Amino acid sequence: MTKYKLEYIWLDGYTPVPNLRGKTQIKEFDSFPTLEMLPLWGFDGSSTKQAEGSSSDCVLKPVRVFPDPARKNGVLVLCEVMMPDGTTPHPSNKRATILDDEGAWFGFEQEYFFYKNGRPLGFPESGYPAPQGPYYTGVGYANVGSVARRIVEEHLDLCLDAGINHEGINAEVAKGQWEFQIFGKGSRKAADEMWMARYLLQRLCETYEIDVEYHCKPLGDTDWNGSGMHCNFSTAYLREVGGKAYFEALMAAFDRNLEDHIAVYGPDNHMRLTGKHETAPWNKFSYGVADRGASVRVPHSFVKNDYKGYLEDRRPNSMGDPYQIASQVLKTISEVPTE
Ligand code: ADP
Ligand code: MN
Ligand code: MN
Ligand code: MN
Ligand code: MN
């Protein structure tokens, strides 16, 4: 028997975006525990905006298990929050709102800033570093400093060792800004792994005394780029049948549901989706082939392939909840009839 450290991880009840929470329990198992071996657990919902003080217990229901590469005998247990009955999803549990669809594939591109003492990592104490230009995919101390890449590489290894399906990393347009991409098959897989990857990044950064800044426009109304979380998506029908008529009906549905999408695409998105800096204005839906200034970018390959493949919704921002984003995308897709 081995004593495993089970880190139960969940999302709290803060709005408009939840925070990650976690606590550890030790349990003995003969071998690395599978999902079925992990019990429900509880927590004090009155401390996480998930319950009133008088009757405050909420239930943690394990939904995904990962080895914890940074902890001896460590297990990362991603949970959904349930009501005290253990079966009804708590209102804050947005994962439970995602339509089941094994044929749905998502790829999220998470952009973020490293922050040190309230400023982007590598910024001088006052004023600004040299303007944007050399930082995107840059190399060298002047461009990326000495710490950022070390964290990015460590984070990548932690994620790969945990079994998270990273597809790549890159330095971004602003100094101190980086990106990683996660892809998953199934309507919840990429979103689950995005939350786990965020958890591992934030925990890793503690030891460097560095914060992860997810705000979509942390430098406000300046020429410094904001951060997005582009949502690349496809369904079995889009990949295998598609067609121009279906594509146009789908885009009409996205247009019609603009407000529902923007509501879950991350806070303060009007600051980022201004129509400048490779963005479309937040309040007007558009799509375009290979157009990085449209709400939805249609890859060249999609059109060449008789309107089959995946699409990129460029509007979700870096602070968005991938559960709510995936949920809304699939809801809109479900409104469009297929033959
Ligand atoms: P860019 O920065 O040019 O927009 P990236 O390479 O950073 O592109 O991200 C593209 C994302 O699209 C990746 O996460 C990838 O996994 C995802 N993707 C590729 N094919 C599909 C598909 N068929 N369905 C859903 N997502 C996809
Ligand atoms: Mn206690
Ligand atoms: Mn990208
Ligand atoms: Mn990017
Ligand atoms: Mn993109």
Coordinates of N, CA and C in Angstrom, one line a residue, residues 16-169:
P16 N -17.2 37.4 -12.6 CA -17.7 36.6 -13.7 C -16.8 35.4 -14.1
V17 N -15.6 35.3 -13.4 CA -14.8 34.1 -13.7 C -14.4 33.5 -12.4
P18 N -14.4 32.1 -12.3 CA -14.1 31.4 -11.1 C -12.6 31.4 -10.8
N19 N -12.2 31.1 -9.6 CA -10.8 30.9 -9.2 C -10.6 29.4 -9.0
L20 N -9.4 28.9 -9.2 CA -9.0 27.6 -8.8 C -8.9 27.4 -7.3
R21 N -9.3 26.3 -6.7 CA -9.1 26.0 -5.3 C -8.6 24.6 -5.2
G22 N -7.9 24.3 -4.2 CA -7.5 22.9 -4.0 C -7.1 22.6 -2.6
K23 N -7.4 21.3 -2.2 CA -6.9 20.9 -0.8 C -6.6 19.4 -0.9
T24 N -5.8 19.0 0.0 CA -5.2 17.6 -0.1 C -5.8 16.7 1.0
Q25 N -6.1 15.5 0.5 CA -6.3 14.4 1.5 C -5.4 13.2 1.1
I26 N -4.9 12.5 2.2 CA -4.0 11.4 2.0 C -4.9 10.1 2.1
K27 N -4.7 9.2 1.1 CA -5.4 7.9 1.1 C -4.4 6.8 0.6
E28 N -4.6 5.6 1.2 CA -3.8 4.5 0.8 C -4.4 3.7 -0.3
F29 N -3.6 3.4 -1.3 CA -4.1 2.5 -2.4 C -3.0 1.5 -2.8
D30 N -3.4 0.4 -3.4 CA -2.4 -0.6 -3.9 C -1.6 -0.1 -5.1
S31 N -2.3 0.8 -5.9 CA -1.7 1.3 -7.1 C -2.3 2.7 -7.4
F32 N -1.7 3.3 -8.4 CA -2.1 4.7 -8.7 C -3.7 4.7 -8.9
P33 N -4.4 5.6 -8.2 CA -5.8 5.4 -8.2 C -6.5 5.9 -9.5
T34 N -7.5 5.1 -9.9 CA -8.3 5.5 -11.1 C -9.5 6.3 -10.5
L35 N -10.2 6.9 -11.4 CA -11.4 7.8 -11.1 C -12.3 7.0 -10.2
E36 N -12.6 5.8 -10.5 CA -13.6 5.0 -9.7 C -13.2 4.8 -8.3
M37 N -11.9 4.8 -8.0 CA -11.4 4.6 -6.7 C -11.5 5.8 -5.8
L38 N -11.8 7.0 -6.4 CA -11.7 8.2 -5.6 C -13.0 8.6 -5.1
P39 N -13.1 8.8 -3.7 CA -14.4 9.1 -3.1 C -14.8 10.6 -3.3
L40 N -16.1 10.8 -3.2 CA -16.6 12.2 -3.1 C -16.0 12.8 -1.8
W41 N -15.9 14.2 -1.9 CA -15.3 14.9 -0.7 C -16.1 16.1 -0.5
G42 N -16.0 16.8 0.6 CA -16.7 18.0 0.9 C -15.8 19.2 1.1
F43 N -16.4 20.4 1.1 CA -15.7 21.6 1.5 C -16.7 22.7 2.0
D44 N -16.1 23.7 2.6 CA -16.9 24.8 3.2 C -17.3 25.8 2.1
G45 N -18.4 25.7 1.5 CA -18.8 26.5 0.4 C -19.0 28.0 0.8
S46 N -19.2 28.3 2.1 CA -19.4 29.7 2.5 C -18.1 30.5 2.4
S47 N -16.9 29.8 2.2 CA -15.7 30.5 2.1 C -15.3 30.6 0.6
T48 N -16.1 30.1 -0.3 CA -15.8 30.2 -1.7 C -16.9 30.8 -2.6
K49 N -17.9 31.4 -1.9 CA -19.1 32.0 -2.5 C -19.9 30.9 -3.2
Q50 N -20.0 29.8 -2.5 CA -20.8 28.7 -3.1 C -21.9 28.2 -2.1
A51 N -22.0 28.9 -0.9 CA -23.0 28.5 0.0 C -23.2 29.6 1.1
E52 N -24.3 29.6 1.8 CA -24.5 30.5 3.0 C -23.9 29.8 4.2
G53 N -23.6 30.6 5.2 CA -22.9 30.1 6.3 C -23.6 29.0 7.1
S54 N -25.0 29.1 7.2 CA -25.7 28.2 8.0 C -25.6 26.7 7.6
S55 N -25.7 26.5 6.2 CA -25.7 25.1 5.7 C -24.7 25.2 4.5
S56 N -23.4 25.0 4.9 CA -22.4 25.4 3.9 C -21.7 24.3 3.2
D57 N -22.0 23.0 3.4 CA -21.2 22.0 2.8 C -21.6 21.8 1.3
C58 N -20.6 21.8 0.5 CA -20.7 21.4 -0.9 C -19.9 20.1 -1.2
V59 N -20.2 19.5 -2.3 CA -19.6 18.2 -2.5 C -18.7 18.3 -3.7
L60 N -17.5 17.6 -3.6 CA -16.6 17.5 -4.7 C -16.7 16.1 -5.4
K61 N -17.0 16.2 -6.6 CA -17.1 14.9 -7.4 C -15.9 14.8 -8.4
P62 N -15.0 13.8 -8.2 CA -13.9 13.7 -9.1 C -14.4 13.4 -10.5
V63 N -13.8 14.1 -11.5 CA -14.1 13.8 -12.9 C -12.9 13.5 -13.8
R64 N -11.7 13.9 -13.4 CA -10.5 13.6 -14.1 C -9.3 13.4 -13.1
V65 N -8.5 12.4 -13.4 CA -7.3 12.2 -12.6 C -6.0 12.3 -13.4
F66 N -5.0 13.0 -12.8 CA -3.7 13.1 -13.5 C -2.6 12.8 -12.4
P67 N -1.5 12.2 -12.9 CA -0.4 12.2 -11.9 C 0.1 13.6 -11.7
D68 N 0.6 13.8 -10.5 CA 1.2 15.2 -10.2 C 2.7 15.1 -10.2
P69 N 3.3 15.5 -11.3 CA 4.7 15.3 -11.5 C 5.6 16.1 -10.5
A70 N 5.0 17.1 -9.8 CA 5.8 17.9 -8.9 C 5.8 17.4 -7.5
R71 N 5.0 16.3 -7.2 CA 4.8 15.9 -5.8 C 5.0 14.4 -5.7
K72 N 5.7 14.0 -4.7 CA 5.9 12.6 -4.5 C 4.6 11.9 -4.2
N73 N 4.3 10.8 -4.9 CA 3.0 10.1 -4.8 C 1.8 11.1 -4.9
G74 N 1.9 12.1 -5.8 CA 0.9 13.1 -5.9 C -0.1 12.7 -7.0
V75 N -1.4 13.1 -6.7 CA -2.5 12.9 -7.7 C -3.3 14.2 -7.8
L76 N -3.5 14.6 -9.0 CA -4.3 15.8 -9.3 C -5.7 15.3 -9.6
V77 N -6.7 15.7 -8.8 CA -8.0 15.2 -8.9 C -8.9 16.4 -9.3
L78 N -9.3 16.5 -10.6 CA -10.1 17.6 -11.0 C -11.6 17.2 -10.7
C79 N -12.3 18.2 -10.1 CA -13.6 17.9 -9.5 C -14.7 18.8 -10.1
E80 N -15.9 18.3 -10.1 CA -17.1 19.2 -10.3 C -17.7 19.4 -8.9
V81 N -18.3 20.6 -8.7 CA -18.9 21.0 -7.4 C -20.4 20.6 -7.5
M82 N -20.8 19.8 -6.6 CA -22.2 19.3 -6.5 C -22.9 19.8 -5.3
M83 N -24.3 19.8 -5.3 CA -25.1 20.1 -4.1 C -24.9 19.0 -3.1
P84 N -25.3 19.3 -1.8 CA -25.1 18.3 -0.8 C -25.7 16.9 -1.1
D85 N -26.6 16.8 -2.0 CA -27.1 15.5 -2.4 C -26.1 14.7 -3.2
G86 N -25.1 15.3 -3.7 CA -24.0 14.6 -4.4 C -24.3 14.4 -5.9
T87 N -25.5 14.6 -6.3 CA -25.9 14.3 -7.7 C -26.3 15.5 -8.5
T88 N -26.8 16.6 -7.8 CA -27.3 17.8 -8.5 C -26.1 18.7 -8.7
P89 N -25.8 19.2 -9.9 CA -24.7 20.1 -10.1 C -25.0 21.4 -9.4
H90 N -24.0 22.0 -8.7 CA -24.1 23.3 -8.1 C -24.2 24.3 -9.2
P91 N -25.0 25.4 -8.9 CA -25.1 26.5 -10.0 C -23.8 27.0 -10.6
S92 N -22.8 27.0 -9.8 CA -21.4 27.4 -10.2 C -20.7 26.4 -11.1
N93 N -21.3 25.2 -11.2 CA -20.7 24.1 -12.0 C -21.0 24.2 -13.5
K94 N -20.2 24.9 -14.2 CA -20.5 25.2 -15.6 C -20.1 24.0 -16.5
R95 N -19.1 23.1 -16.0 CA -18.8 21.9 -16.7 C -20.0 21.1 -17.0
A96 N -20.9 21.1 -16.0 CA -22.1 20.2 -16.1 C -23.1 20.7 -17.2
T97 N -22.8 22.0 -17.7 CA -23.7 22.5 -18.8 C -23.3 22.2 -20.2
I98 N -22.1 21.6 -20.3 CA -21.5 21.3 -21.6 C -22.3 20.1 -22.2
L99 N -22.8 20.3 -23.5 CA -23.4 19.1 -24.1 C -22.4 18.0 -24.4
D100 N -22.9 16.8 -24.2 CA -22.1 15.6 -24.5 C -21.9 15.5 -26.0
D101 N -20.6 15.4 -26.4 CA -20.4 15.2 -27.9 C -19.0 14.7 -28.0
E102 N -18.9 13.4 -28.2 CA -17.5 12.8 -28.4 C -16.8 13.3 -29.7
G103 N -17.6 13.7 -30.6 CA -17.1 14.2 -31.9 C -16.7 15.6 -31.9
A104 N -16.9 16.4 -30.8 CA -16.5 17.8 -30.7 C -15.0 17.8 -30.3
W105 N -14.3 18.6 -31.0 CA -12.8 18.8 -30.7 C -12.6 20.3 -30.5
F106 N -11.8 20.6 -29.4 CA -11.5 22.0 -29.1 C -10.0 22.1 -29.0
G107 N -9.5 23.3 -29.5 CA -8.1 23.7 -29.3 C -8.1 25.1 -28.7
F108 N -7.6 25.3 -27.5 CA -7.6 26.6 -26.9 C -6.1 27.2 -26.9
E109 N -6.0 28.4 -27.2 CA -4.7 29.1 -27.2 C -4.7 30.1 -26.1
Q110 N -4.0 29.7 -25.0 CA -4.0 30.5 -23.8 C -2.9 31.5 -23.8
E111 N -3.2 32.8 -23.9 CA -2.2 33.9 -23.8 C -2.3 34.4 -22.3
Y112 N -1.1 34.9 -21.8 CA -1.1 35.4 -20.4 C 0.2 36.2 -20.3
F113 N 0.2 37.0 -19.2 CA 1.4 37.8 -18.8 C 2.0 37.2 -17.6
F114 N 3.3 37.2 -17.4 CA 4.0 37.0 -16.1 C 4.0 38.4 -15.5
Y115 N 3.7 38.5 -14.2 CA 3.8 39.8 -13.5 C 4.7 39.6 -12.3
K116 N 5.5 40.6 -12.1 CA 6.4 40.7 -10.9 C 6.2 42.1 -10.3
N117 N 5.8 42.1 -9.0 CA 5.6 43.4 -8.3 C 4.6 44.3 -9.1
G118 N 3.6 43.7 -9.6 CA 2.5 44.5 -10.2 C 2.8 45.0 -11.6
R119 N 4.0 44.6 -12.2 CA 4.3 45.0 -13.5 C 4.7 43.8 -14.4
P120 N 4.4 43.8 -15.7 CA 4.8 42.7 -16.5 C 6.3 42.4 -16.3
L121 N 6.6 41.1 -16.3 CA 8.0 40.6 -16.1 C 8.9 41.2 -17.2
G122 N 10.0 41.9 -16.8 CA 10.9 42.5 -17.8 C 10.6 43.9 -18.1
F123 N 9.5 44.5 -17.5 CA 9.3 45.9 -17.6 C 10.2 46.6 -16.6
P124 N 10.7 47.8 -16.9 CA 11.4 48.6 -15.9 C 10.5 49.1 -14.8
E125 N 11.0 49.5 -13.7 CA 10.2 49.9 -12.6 C 9.2 51.0 -12.9
S126 N 9.6 51.9 -13.8 CA 8.7 52.9 -14.3 C 8.9 53.1 -15.8
G127 N 7.9 53.6 -16.5 CA 8.0 53.7 -18.0 C 7.9 52.3 -18.6
Y128 N 8.4 52.2 -19.9 CA 8.1 51.0 -20.7 C 9.4 50.5 -21.3
P129 N 9.5 49.3 -21.6 CA 10.6 48.8 -22.4 C 10.5 49.2 -23.8
A130 N 11.5 48.8 -24.7 CA 11.4 49.1 -26.1 C 10.0 48.6 -26.7
P131 N 9.4 49.3 -27.6 CA 8.1 48.9 -28.1 C 8.1 47.5 -28.7
Q132 N 6.8 47.0 -28.9 CA 6.6 45.7 -29.4 C 7.2 45.5 -30.8
G133 N 7.6 44.3 -31.1 CA 8.2 44.0 -32.4 C 9.1 42.8 -32.2
P134 N 10.1 42.9 -31.4 CA 11.1 41.7 -31.3 C 10.6 40.6 -30.4
Y135 N 9.5 40.9 -29.6 CA 9.2 39.9 -28.5 C 8.5 38.7 -29.0
Y136 N 7.6 38.8 -29.9 CA 6.8 37.7 -30.5 C 7.8 36.6 -31.0
T137 N 7.7 35.4 -30.5 CA 8.6 34.3 -30.8 C 10.1 34.6 -30.7
G138 N 10.3 35.6 -29.8 CA 11.7 36.1 -29.7 C 12.6 35.2 -28.9
V139 N 13.9 35.5 -29.1 CA 14.9 34.8 -28.4 C 16.0 35.8 -27.9
G140 N 16.7 35.4 -26.8 CA 17.7 36.3 -26.3 C 17.3 37.1 -25.1
Y141 N 18.3 37.4 -24.2 CA 18.0 38.0 -22.9 C 17.2 39.3 -23.1
A142 N 17.6 40.2 -24.0 CA 16.9 41.4 -24.2 C 15.4 41.3 -24.5
N143 N 15.1 40.2 -25.2 CA 13.7 40.0 -25.6 C 12.9 39.2 -24.6
V144 N 13.4 38.2 -24.0 CA 12.6 37.4 -23.1 C 13.2 37.3 -21.6
G145 N 14.2 38.0 -21.3 CA 14.8 38.0 -20.0 C 15.4 36.6 -19.7
S146 N 15.5 36.3 -18.3 CA 16.2 35.1 -17.9 C 15.4 34.1 -17.2
V147 N 14.2 34.6 -16.8 CA 13.4 33.7 -15.9 C 12.2 33.1 -16.7
A148 N 11.6 33.9 -17.6 CA 10.3 33.5 -18.2 C 10.4 32.2 -18.9
R149 N 11.5 32.0 -19.7 CA 11.5 30.8 -20.5 C 11.8 29.5 -19.6
R150 N 12.5 29.8 -18.5 CA 12.7 28.7 -17.5 C 11.3 28.2 -17.0
I151 N 10.5 29.2 -16.6 CA 9.1 28.8 -16.1 C 8.3 28.1 -17.2
V152 N 8.3 28.7 -18.4 CA 7.5 28.1 -19.5 C 7.9 26.7 -19.8
E153 N 9.2 26.4 -19.8 CA 9.7 25.1 -20.1 C 9.4 24.1 -19.0
E154 N 9.5 24.6 -17.7 CA 9.2 23.7 -16.6 C 7.7 23.4 -16.6
H155 N 6.9 24.4 -16.9 CA 5.4 24.2 -17.0 C 5.1 23.2 -18.1
L156 N 5.7 23.4 -19.2 CA 5.5 22.4 -20.3 C 5.8 21.0 -19.9
D157 N 6.9 20.8 -19.3 CA 7.2 19.4 -18.8 C 6.3 18.9 -17.8
L158 N 5.9 19.8 -16.8 CA 4.9 19.3 -15.8 C 3.6 18.9 -16.5
C159 N 3.1 19.7 -17.5 CA 1.9 19.3 -18.2 C 2.0 18.1 -19.0
L160 N 3.1 17.9 -19.7 CA 3.3 16.7 -20.5 C 3.4 15.5 -19.6
D161 N 4.1 15.6 -18.5 CA 4.3 14.5 -17.6 C 2.9 14.1 -16.9
A162 N 2.0 15.1 -16.8 CA 0.7 14.9 -16.2 C -0.2 14.3 -17.2
G163 N 0.2 14.3 -18.5 CA -0.7 13.7 -19.6 C -1.6 14.8 -20.2
I164 N -1.3 16.0 -20.0 CA -2.1 17.1 -20.6 C -1.6 17.3 -22.0
N165 N -2.6 17.4 -22.9 CA -2.2 17.4 -24.4 C -1.9 18.8 -24.9
H166 N -0.7 19.3 -24.4 CA -0.2 20.6 -25.0 C 0.1 20.3 -26.5
E167 N -0.1 21.4 -27.3 CA 0.3 21.3 -28.7 C 1.4 22.3 -29.1
G168 N 1.7 23.2 -28.1 CA 2.8 24.1 -28.4 C 2.9 25.2 -27.5
I169 N 4.0 26.0 -27.5 CA 4.2 27.2 -26.7 C 4.9 28.3 -27.6

